[in-house]
Amino acid sequence: MPRMEVFIDHCKGCELCVDVCPAGVIEMVEEINKLGYHPAKYKGEGCTGCGFCFYACPEPDAITVYKKED
Amino acid sequence: MAKDILEKPKGFHDVYFYKPGDDKENTHYCPGCGHGTAHKLIAEALEDFGVADRTIMISPVGCSVFVYYYFATGNIQAAHGRAPAVGTGLKRANPDSIVISYQGDGDLGAIGGNNILQAANRGENITVFFINNAIYGMTGGQMAPTTLLGQKTMTTPYGRSIQNEGYPIKICELLASLESPTYLERVAITDTKHIMKARLAIRKAIKTQIDNKGFSLVEILSPCPTGWRMTPVDAKKWITEKMMDYFKLGVFKDLTKERKPYSPPKMNLNLDEVEEKLGLKEKPPTFPSTMSDIKEQYRNPRIKVAGFGGQGVLMLGNLLAETGMLHDYNVSWLPSYGPEMRGGTANCQVHIDEGQIGSPVVTDSTVLVAMNKPSLDKFEPDVVPGGLILYNTSMIDRKPERTDVEAIPVPATEMADEIGSLRVANMIMIGAYLQKTGILTKDSIFAALDIAIKHKQFIPMNRQAIEAGIEHVKNMD
Ligand SMILES: Cc1ncc(C[n+]2csc(CCOP(=O)(O)OP(=O)(O)O)c2C)c(N)n1
Ligand code: SF4
Ligand code: SF4
């Protein structure tokens, strides 16, 4: 199954991934990361592998999308 | 999008080792900044085309000044707005490289406005990514040429008005009026549909250059949440609702199909030929150093030569420097042109030094050659105590006021007139200077004269004038 992953300490908490995700499977979390932001997180299921979040995210290394992997 | 995994593109460095400080894994950009997204799309394209290792990115002045931290390419950081000129040189010298100029709207649209216009007009085979975020981000949110009407910025606190600041500049439309550009498109970093369009435009622009088809520019409407004082999500909405209304998206020019592959001007630099053309084939004679034989105060002089434009002031300084080189000294020659050329004082500044020369500027001179009165008036105070003033008594009706310097009167203009041309008064002064100080020799000056004077028929008269200057000082002793 496709999935996305947020590398917590590369996320600046801009929420753009949450905004573009058609499946609504990304959320912002309470904890504060190393950079001082509330990072985004994959809810754990429902990712379709569309890659929208990857291209919306301004951080080179915050999001990886595995389109096919299970 | 045939990839199975979407991850950090290889066009980026793995670790940003150029970045100072502990965090070498994150960009310096604000949360939600469009620069990051644009970087990602460019880095991905460079990876996919396999051209990162022959790409040179030019970073501007602005928030993206640190482009070179991130991209695994060659990098050069240009002065504000000058990236297209730097890119021109890079591309012409390295036709196989992929040259990308990455610029903000202040950089490209304001201070660099003419630079981009001329590079586009020459049809340079470079790619420009133009980040239009309607503001100066780096300096804290001042108005940019692209700031929207009514938009409040630090410098337009009541909003940009037509009467005060004029309309926002539409760069794509402006450049589209030129014949040369091959590909111009405006895109926006907003929702996925538009980001994907931006992605394609970025790729197309790079491809245009890879195919040698000439100048390409992609204008990217890009969020600056910090400068706009909005959340990243609202910033994207603002682009959609406000910016796109004025800055229409679309292709403004696309001649990628029609244009023949562009062949850069041949730059076949054969060193032999260049030396021939510049007359460097014949090695000039060399002369030994004189510094240790001459009086302390004449060593390593800082010389100011001044007079009317037309008195051969620049030539005088130039010849001193040329001669100094023949003695294997370090020299510098700094002419000062300007409105002074017309009737006032023109001057040049010369260093002749055994050691290194820090700056070509001469402020406190050890030698002043004053060819007319305004020059003596102006520069006499700057001569160091114990310094030397040679002054042209034909044109100066007073003695130097300073009593702590050596002053040598030379009726240079009259002497030159006797020889047959007022124009060799400068050579009289050279003769006087070398006889007084001994820093240069008659032989070395004559050798330099042969190099410096293009019209050989004038050489005898110049030599004669130098000899006369020498005799004049000899007779003073
Ligand atoms: C010669 C010079 N003039 C002015 C500045 C100050 N300055 C630094 S960045 C900048 C404007 C940057 O705005 P923009 O090009 O829109 O880039 P952004 O920061 O928005 O990405 C200015 C005026 C400078 N560094 N050098
Ligand atoms: S878009 Fe990127 S930086 Fe922004 S919240 Fe999502 S993962 Fe974090
Ligand atoms: S000030 Fe604006 S342009 Fe500069 S990094 Fe922040 S969001 Fe980006």
XYZ file of C-alpha atoms and ligand atoms in Angstrom:
589
model
C 0.000 0.000 0.000
C 1.230 3.531 -0.742
C 2.269 5.668 2.164
C 3.873 8.979 2.993
C 6.391 9.742 5.673
C 7.323 12.994 7.372
C 10.863 13.323 8.681
C 9.916 15.176 11.785
C 13.069 17.203 12.252
C 12.989 18.529 8.688
C 9.427 19.807 8.940
C 8.724 23.490 9.509
C 5.045 23.016 10.299
C 3.706 25.121 7.431
C 0.649 22.857 7.004
C 0.790 23.006 3.213
C 0.849 19.221 2.961
C -2.270 18.974 5.088
C -3.888 21.599 2.868
C -3.248 19.759 -0.398
C -3.744 16.153 0.648
C -6.947 15.014 -1.160
C -7.313 12.022 1.114
C -6.933 14.068 4.300
C -4.454 11.645 5.772
C -1.885 14.105 7.129
C -2.247 15.898 10.448
C -0.271 18.337 12.552
C 0.856 17.015 15.926
C 1.205 18.491 19.418
C 4.852 17.716 19.969
C 7.504 20.272 19.111
C 10.372 19.179 16.886
C 14.063 20.148 16.916
C 13.401 23.154 14.708
C 10.739 24.391 17.101
C 7.628 23.647 15.069
C 4.612 21.370 15.386
C 5.412 18.907 12.627
C 3.104 17.095 10.258
C 2.488 13.365 10.522
C 0.929 10.621 8.420
C -2.261 9.418 10.028
C -1.185 5.885 9.195
C -3.609 4.827 6.519
C -5.448 6.068 3.445
C -2.501 7.478 1.435
C -3.099 6.962 -2.279
C 0.464 7.812 -3.300
C -0.605 10.817 -5.341
C 2.504 12.779 -4.354
C 0.664 16.073 -3.930
C 2.176 16.655 -0.495
C 5.661 15.975 -1.768
C 5.418 18.724 -4.354
C 3.647 21.159 -2.027
C 6.255 20.830 0.708
C 8.971 23.483 0.467
C 11.446 21.427 2.459
C 13.728 19.259 0.353
C 13.834 16.430 2.827
C 10.658 16.595 4.946
C 8.383 14.300 2.973
C 8.918 11.026 1.194
C 6.089 9.360 -0.671
C 6.239 5.649 -1.368
C 3.801 5.178 -4.193
C 3.733 1.417 -4.368
C 5.484 -0.049 -1.378
C 3.452 -1.819 1.252
C 6.028 10.972 -12.565
C 7.203 7.511 -13.205
C 9.119 7.232 -9.968
C 7.958 4.873 -7.255
C 9.472 6.919 -4.494
C 9.271 10.695 -4.262
C 12.157 11.860 -2.111
C 14.756 14.547 -1.787
C 16.061 15.058 -5.329
C 19.714 14.342 -6.086
C 20.117 17.857 -7.474
C 20.522 18.840 -3.823
C 23.531 18.155 -1.692
C 22.947 15.290 0.719
C 24.313 17.392 3.561
C 24.604 21.162 3.167
C 28.257 21.321 4.080
C 28.657 24.913 2.910
C 26.045 26.033 5.405
C 27.593 27.423 8.580
C 26.401 26.319 12.014
C 25.238 22.983 13.330
C 22.153 22.451 11.176
C 23.429 21.244 7.840
C 20.228 19.444 6.876
C 17.583 22.157 6.669
C 17.223 25.197 4.474
C 17.329 28.696 5.905
C 13.956 29.572 4.388
C 10.871 30.477 6.403
C 8.059 27.924 6.769
C 5.968 27.803 3.606
C 8.384 29.869 1.508
C 8.019 29.430 -2.235
C 11.785 29.455 -2.694
C 11.894 25.988 -1.128
C 9.298 24.593 -3.501
C 10.956 26.187 -6.523
C 14.315 24.783 -5.405
C 12.804 21.327 -5.132
C 11.334 21.445 -8.628
C 14.623 22.650 -10.101
C 16.690 20.085 -8.205
C 14.378 17.335 -9.413
C 14.658 18.485 -13.037
C 18.466 18.621 -12.817
C 18.483 15.070 -11.496
C 16.073 13.795 -14.110
C 17.966 15.400 -16.999
C 21.246 14.168 -15.526
C 22.838 17.584 -15.886
C 23.566 18.607 -12.285
C 27.277 18.024 -12.688
C 27.509 20.424 -15.611
C 25.121 23.011 -14.212
C 26.182 26.331 -12.767
C 23.618 28.031 -10.551
C 23.977 31.731 -10.028
C 22.531 32.981 -6.786
C 21.245 36.516 -6.470
C 21.122 38.928 -3.599
C 17.933 38.256 -1.685
C 16.596 35.432 0.452
C 17.929 32.961 -2.100
C 21.483 34.284 -1.810
C 22.368 30.916 -0.287
C 21.303 28.849 -3.278
C 24.856 27.566 -3.221
C 24.322 25.838 0.127
C 21.814 23.502 -1.385
C 22.380 22.636 -5.024
C 24.920 19.976 -5.947
C 26.002 22.046 -8.913
C 28.634 24.611 -9.649
C 27.714 27.873 -7.993
C 28.501 31.533 -8.269
C 26.979 34.306 -6.213
C 26.544 37.495 -8.233
C 26.284 41.121 -7.229
C 22.720 42.400 -6.852
C 20.855 42.078 -10.162
C 23.936 41.087 -12.140
C 23.297 37.358 -12.462
C 22.328 37.582 -16.178
C 25.630 39.294 -17.006
C 27.584 36.763 -14.970
C 25.569 34.017 -16.663
C 26.422 35.426 -20.070
C 30.113 35.159 -19.344
C 29.813 31.691 -17.827
C 27.829 30.319 -20.725
C 29.999 31.822 -23.417
C 33.176 30.606 -21.782
C 31.687 27.163 -21.083
C 29.159 26.471 -23.847
C 28.578 22.946 -22.551
C 27.510 24.066 -19.118
C 23.896 24.611 -18.115
C 23.688 28.082 -16.662
C 20.783 28.901 -14.376
C 20.211 32.350 -13.041
C 17.933 32.283 -10.008
C 16.623 35.715 -9.073
C 14.038 37.495 -6.960
C 11.864 40.375 -8.093
C 13.914 43.027 -6.346
C 17.073 41.584 -7.787
C 15.780 41.046 -11.319
C 13.091 43.687 -11.601
C 14.597 46.618 -9.738
C 18.367 46.914 -9.455
C 18.989 44.358 -12.212
C 16.269 45.553 -14.578
C 18.559 46.497 -17.409
C 20.756 43.442 -16.928
C 17.917 41.023 -17.588
C 16.588 43.109 -20.455
C 19.914 43.096 -22.276
C 20.632 39.416 -21.656
C 17.164 38.510 -22.937
C 17.610 40.804 -25.890
C 20.912 39.173 -26.771
C 19.122 35.858 -26.584
C 21.732 34.401 -24.259
C 21.381 30.645 -24.078
C 20.736 30.661 -20.347
C 17.771 29.833 -18.129
C 16.348 32.300 -15.661
C 14.054 31.378 -12.788
C 12.414 34.535 -11.649
C 10.800 34.357 -8.222
C 8.053 36.948 -8.078
C 6.928 37.247 -4.468
C 5.787 40.854 -4.807
C 8.139 42.029 -2.087
C 11.743 42.346 -0.907
C 11.782 39.374 1.427
C 15.310 39.456 2.719
C 15.411 43.071 3.788
C 12.157 42.888 5.690
C 9.294 43.416 3.276
C 9.846 46.590 1.263
C 7.994 47.308 -1.972
C 9.256 45.508 -5.067
C 8.610 46.486 -8.698
C 6.057 43.666 -8.654
C 4.218 44.750 -5.500
C 0.502 44.884 -6.267
C -1.556 48.063 -6.321
C -2.873 48.661 -2.848
C -0.473 46.161 -1.320
C 0.894 47.363 2.001
C 4.605 46.941 2.508
C 7.181 48.518 4.792
C 7.738 51.253 2.217
C 4.146 51.585 1.026
C 2.362 51.720 4.392
C -0.814 53.081 2.771
C -0.611 50.579 -0.059
C 1.052 50.917 -3.440
C -0.586 53.645 -5.495
C -0.468 54.346 -9.208
C 0.341 57.994 -8.607
C 3.204 57.384 -6.240
C 4.825 54.140 -7.380
C 3.297 53.332 -10.764
C 1.899 49.999 -11.860
C 3.559 46.706 -10.969
C 5.980 45.607 -13.680
C 5.001 42.583 -15.729
C 8.351 41.087 -16.572
C 7.132 38.309 -18.851
C 5.061 40.720 -20.939
C 7.972 43.145 -21.083
C 10.438 40.526 -22.274
C 7.915 39.058 -24.694
C 8.096 42.284 -26.672
C 11.693 41.403 -27.555
C 12.543 39.307 -30.595
C 15.256 37.160 -29.048
C 13.803 35.227 -26.120
C 12.793 31.676 -26.943
C 10.589 30.676 -24.052
C 8.762 32.779 -21.472
C 6.114 31.479 -19.116
C 4.504 32.623 -15.887
C 3.452 29.990 -13.362
C 2.414 29.953 -9.731
C 3.238 27.928 -6.664
C -0.214 27.438 -5.198
C -2.341 24.317 -5.442
C -1.213 21.005 -6.885
C -2.480 21.756 -10.380
C -0.410 24.933 -10.564
C 2.632 23.443 -8.885
C 2.607 20.723 -11.521
C 2.404 23.332 -14.253
C 5.323 25.125 -12.657
C 7.193 21.848 -12.604
C 6.674 21.366 -16.330
C 7.655 24.943 -17.152
C 10.872 24.621 -15.145
C 11.719 21.448 -17.009
C 10.894 22.972 -20.345
C 13.101 25.978 -19.663
C 16.062 23.803 -18.754
C 15.406 21.602 -21.775
C 15.408 24.681 -23.985
C 18.942 25.385 -22.877
C 20.049 21.771 -23.141
C 18.837 21.872 -26.751
C 20.775 25.114 -27.310
C 17.669 27.007 -28.316
C 18.359 30.245 -26.528
C 17.001 32.370 -23.733
C 14.333 30.990 -21.418
C 12.702 32.505 -18.359
C 10.058 31.185 -16.024
C 8.387 33.703 -13.763
C 7.149 31.955 -10.636
C 4.510 33.627 -8.474
C 5.761 32.509 -5.132
C 4.560 32.901 -1.548
C 6.476 34.927 1.014
C 4.349 34.267 4.106
C 6.746 36.238 6.292
C 6.839 39.351 4.150
C 3.112 39.233 3.558
C 2.389 38.522 7.233
C 0.169 35.544 6.422
C 0.077 31.858 7.160
C 1.530 29.727 4.358
C -1.926 28.438 3.479
C -3.357 31.966 3.292
C -0.349 33.125 1.273
C -1.173 30.604 -1.413
C -4.768 31.766 -1.434
C -3.559 35.347 -1.810
C -1.594 34.408 -4.915
C -4.652 32.761 -6.394
C -7.029 35.572 -5.565
C -4.836 38.662 -5.921
C -1.597 38.052 -7.768
C -2.990 35.899 -10.552
C -5.567 38.537 -11.287
C -2.879 41.015 -12.283
C -0.054 38.676 -13.276
C -1.832 36.434 -15.755
C -0.457 32.940 -15.942
C 0.485 31.427 -19.247
C 3.043 31.120 -21.999
C 4.147 34.498 -23.305
C 6.530 33.215 -25.885
C 7.432 29.774 -27.123
C 9.689 29.403 -30.109
C 11.224 26.161 -28.879
C 9.985 24.325 -31.969
C 10.883 26.984 -34.536
C 14.289 27.995 -33.234
C 17.349 26.317 -34.691
C 19.851 25.109 -32.131
C 21.889 28.090 -31.193
C 25.608 27.999 -31.738
C 27.540 30.234 -29.416
C 30.075 32.688 -30.813
C 33.308 30.801 -31.464
C 35.733 31.466 -28.653
C 38.750 29.682 -29.974
C 41.325 31.224 -27.741
C 44.713 30.389 -29.099
C 47.248 31.911 -26.736
C 49.737 32.431 -29.522
C 47.242 34.387 -31.585
C 46.130 36.476 -28.624
C 49.698 37.439 -27.795
C 50.294 38.309 -31.426
C 47.178 40.501 -31.584
C 48.053 42.288 -28.360
C 51.627 42.810 -29.476
C 52.955 40.713 -26.599
C 55.105 38.487 -28.779
C 58.206 40.557 -28.384
C 59.305 40.306 -24.800
C 60.142 43.756 -23.453
C 63.627 44.413 -22.109
C 64.146 44.180 -18.367
C 66.009 46.488 -16.028
C 67.431 45.929 -12.558
C 65.856 47.276 -9.397
C 67.113 50.673 -8.331
C 65.331 50.976 -5.023
C 68.272 50.248 -2.735
C 70.506 52.775 -4.528
C 68.218 55.762 -4.190
C 67.380 58.073 -1.310
C 64.989 56.649 1.243
C 62.268 59.233 0.589
C 62.094 58.410 -3.132
C 61.567 54.670 -2.663
C 58.229 52.981 -3.324
C 56.555 56.221 -4.393
C 52.863 56.998 -4.264
C 52.473 59.442 -7.128
C 49.689 61.807 -8.033
C 49.801 63.439 -11.457
C 47.317 66.219 -12.130
C 46.573 68.861 -14.720
C 44.143 69.934 -17.417
C 42.603 67.237 -19.548
C 44.817 67.274 -22.634
C 48.089 67.902 -20.811
C 49.008 64.250 -21.073
C 48.478 63.618 -17.392
C 47.150 60.089 -17.827
C 49.893 59.233 -20.298
C 52.501 60.498 -17.863
C 51.215 58.222 -15.118
C 50.843 55.349 -17.518
C 54.444 55.656 -18.678
C 55.712 55.723 -15.096
C 53.812 52.523 -14.376
C 54.964 50.845 -17.614
C 58.558 51.715 -16.809
C 58.174 50.454 -13.270
C 57.097 47.103 -14.681
C 60.254 46.871 -16.753
C 62.178 47.140 -13.465
C 60.017 44.274 -12.192
C 58.293 46.403 -9.543
C 54.651 46.044 -8.687
C 52.775 48.962 -10.163
C 49.254 50.329 -10.352
C 47.786 53.122 -12.413
C 44.410 54.580 -11.555
C 43.057 57.242 -13.871
C 40.368 59.582 -12.662
C 38.193 60.734 -15.522
C 34.886 62.409 -15.034
C 33.530 65.879 -15.554
C 36.972 67.159 -14.620
C 38.172 66.184 -18.079
C 36.438 69.306 -19.335
C 38.693 72.133 -18.298
C 39.189 71.343 -14.633
C 41.729 68.981 -13.154
C 42.225 65.460 -14.412
C 44.456 63.211 -12.395
C 45.886 59.770 -12.115
C 47.383 57.866 -9.247
C 50.404 55.607 -9.560
C 52.078 53.178 -7.208
C 55.531 51.803 -7.923
C 56.481 49.369 -5.224
C 58.899 46.589 -4.407
C 56.289 45.030 -2.169
C 52.604 44.354 -2.677
C 50.191 47.169 -3.423
C 47.101 47.019 -1.241
C 45.006 49.557 -3.095
C 45.621 51.494 -6.295
C 44.246 54.616 -4.658
C 46.738 57.304 -3.626
C 45.505 59.534 -0.820
C 48.655 60.826 0.861
C 51.102 61.110 -2.027
C 54.879 61.074 -1.732
C 55.145 62.679 -5.177
C 52.891 65.294 -6.768
C 53.307 66.320 -10.391
C 51.180 69.439 -10.826
C 50.738 70.562 -14.401
C 48.439 73.526 -13.661
C 47.440 75.765 -10.804
C 44.138 74.115 -9.807
C 46.059 70.856 -9.412
C 48.615 72.388 -7.079
C 45.844 74.117 -5.139
C 43.904 70.906 -4.796
C 46.594 68.318 -4.100
C 49.416 70.182 -2.353
C 47.899 69.623 1.096
C 47.872 65.835 0.559
C 51.627 65.472 0.012
C 53.395 63.770 2.942
C 56.059 65.717 4.862
C 59.370 65.166 3.100
C 57.529 64.492 -0.162
C 58.343 65.821 -3.606
C 56.388 68.349 -5.684
C 57.223 68.940 -9.329
C 55.243 71.905 -10.585
C 54.819 73.444 -14.008
C 55.866 77.075 -13.584
C 54.595 77.896 -17.074
C 51.062 77.468 -15.795
C 51.436 78.083 -12.076
C 52.221 81.576 -10.847
C 52.993 80.670 -7.275
C 55.389 78.497 -5.314
C 54.069 75.652 -3.199
C 53.178 76.934 0.260
C 54.478 73.897 2.037
C 57.906 74.238 3.590
C 58.207 70.618 4.680
C 58.441 69.227 1.144
C 60.941 69.389 -1.716
C 59.631 71.586 -4.544
C 61.090 71.458 -8.046
C 59.987 74.189 -10.462
C 59.882 73.089 -14.116
C 58.768 75.431 -16.919
C 57.460 72.357 -18.695
C 55.011 73.958 -21.113
C 57.537 76.541 -22.319
C 60.260 73.940 -22.688
C 57.880 71.739 -24.631
C 56.978 74.640 -26.875
C 60.675 75.152 -27.658
C 60.955 71.509 -28.668
C 58.031 71.977 -30.996
C 54.897 70.661 -29.300
C 53.035 71.713 -26.181
C 51.941 68.117 -25.850
C 55.318 66.846 -24.659
C 55.240 68.927 -21.457
C 54.390 65.682 -19.678
C 57.630 64.096 -20.914
C 59.632 67.049 -19.631
C 58.172 66.298 -16.202
C 59.098 62.626 -16.475
C 62.663 63.561 -17.294
C 62.789 65.892 -14.328
C 61.306 63.241 -12.024
C 63.702 60.490 -12.970
C 66.741 62.774 -12.787
C 65.651 63.969 -9.342
C 64.937 60.573 -7.863
C 66.824 57.994 -9.887
C 64.033 55.488 -9.401
C 63.694 54.897 -13.145
C 66.465 55.263 -15.709
C 66.620 57.031 -19.037
C 67.073 53.680 -20.761
C 64.076 52.103 -19.073
C 61.851 55.117 -19.821
C 62.901 55.026 -23.450
C 62.138 51.319 -23.624
C 58.722 51.900 -22.083
C 58.107 54.749 -24.503
C 58.626 52.361 -27.405
C 55.935 50.111 -25.930
C 53.499 52.867 -24.970
C 53.558 55.087 -28.055
C 51.631 53.694 -30.982
C 52.647 56.297 -33.560
C 56.356 55.721 -33.884
C 57.026 59.064 -35.581
C 56.415 60.821 -32.246
C 59.050 58.878 -30.366
C 62.048 61.134 -31.182
C 60.261 64.258 -29.954
C 59.209 62.544 -26.731
C 62.746 61.344 -26.153
C 64.020 64.852 -26.716
C 61.575 66.187 -24.144
C 62.643 63.608 -21.586
C 66.288 64.552 -22.139
C 65.397 68.215 -21.707
C 63.704 67.486 -18.388
C 66.778 65.588 -17.245
C 69.094 68.473 -18.212
C 66.832 70.965 -16.473
C 67.219 69.233 -13.110
C 70.945 68.612 -13.664
C 71.429 72.349 -14.191
C 69.593 73.152 -10.995
C 72.159 71.409 -8.816
C 23.820 46.734 -4.137
C 22.837 46.359 -3.084
N 21.730 47.118 -2.911
C 20.821 46.771 -1.981
C 21.001 45.678 -1.200
C 19.992 45.341 -0.138
N 19.143 44.213 -0.537
C 19.403 42.964 -0.149
S 18.269 41.853 -0.669
C 17.367 43.081 -1.439
C 16.098 42.795 -2.158
C 15.778 41.366 -2.270
O 14.495 41.201 -2.769
P 14.116 40.135 -3.860
O 15.069 40.210 -5.002
O 12.687 40.329 -4.169
O 14.392 38.725 -3.169
P 13.631 38.002 -1.952
O 14.470 38.326 -0.762
O 12.248 38.533 -1.872
O 13.702 36.559 -2.305
C 17.978 44.311 -1.268
C 17.446 45.579 -1.801
C 22.173 44.909 -1.414
N 22.420 43.797 -0.712
N 23.064 45.266 -2.357
S 4.534 20.760 3.863
Fe 6.479 19.961 4.603
S 7.230 21.488 6.042
Fe 5.089 21.937 5.679
S 4.017 20.863 7.335
Fe 4.051 19.446 5.611
S 5.902 18.256 5.890
Fe 6.079 20.010 7.224
S 11.245 36.283 3.907
Fe 9.836 35.513 2.355
S 11.115 35.011 0.593
Fe 12.455 35.216 2.356
S 12.670 33.112 3.155
Fe 11.007 34.064 4.284
S 9.175 33.519 3.173
Fe 10.889 33.126 1.830
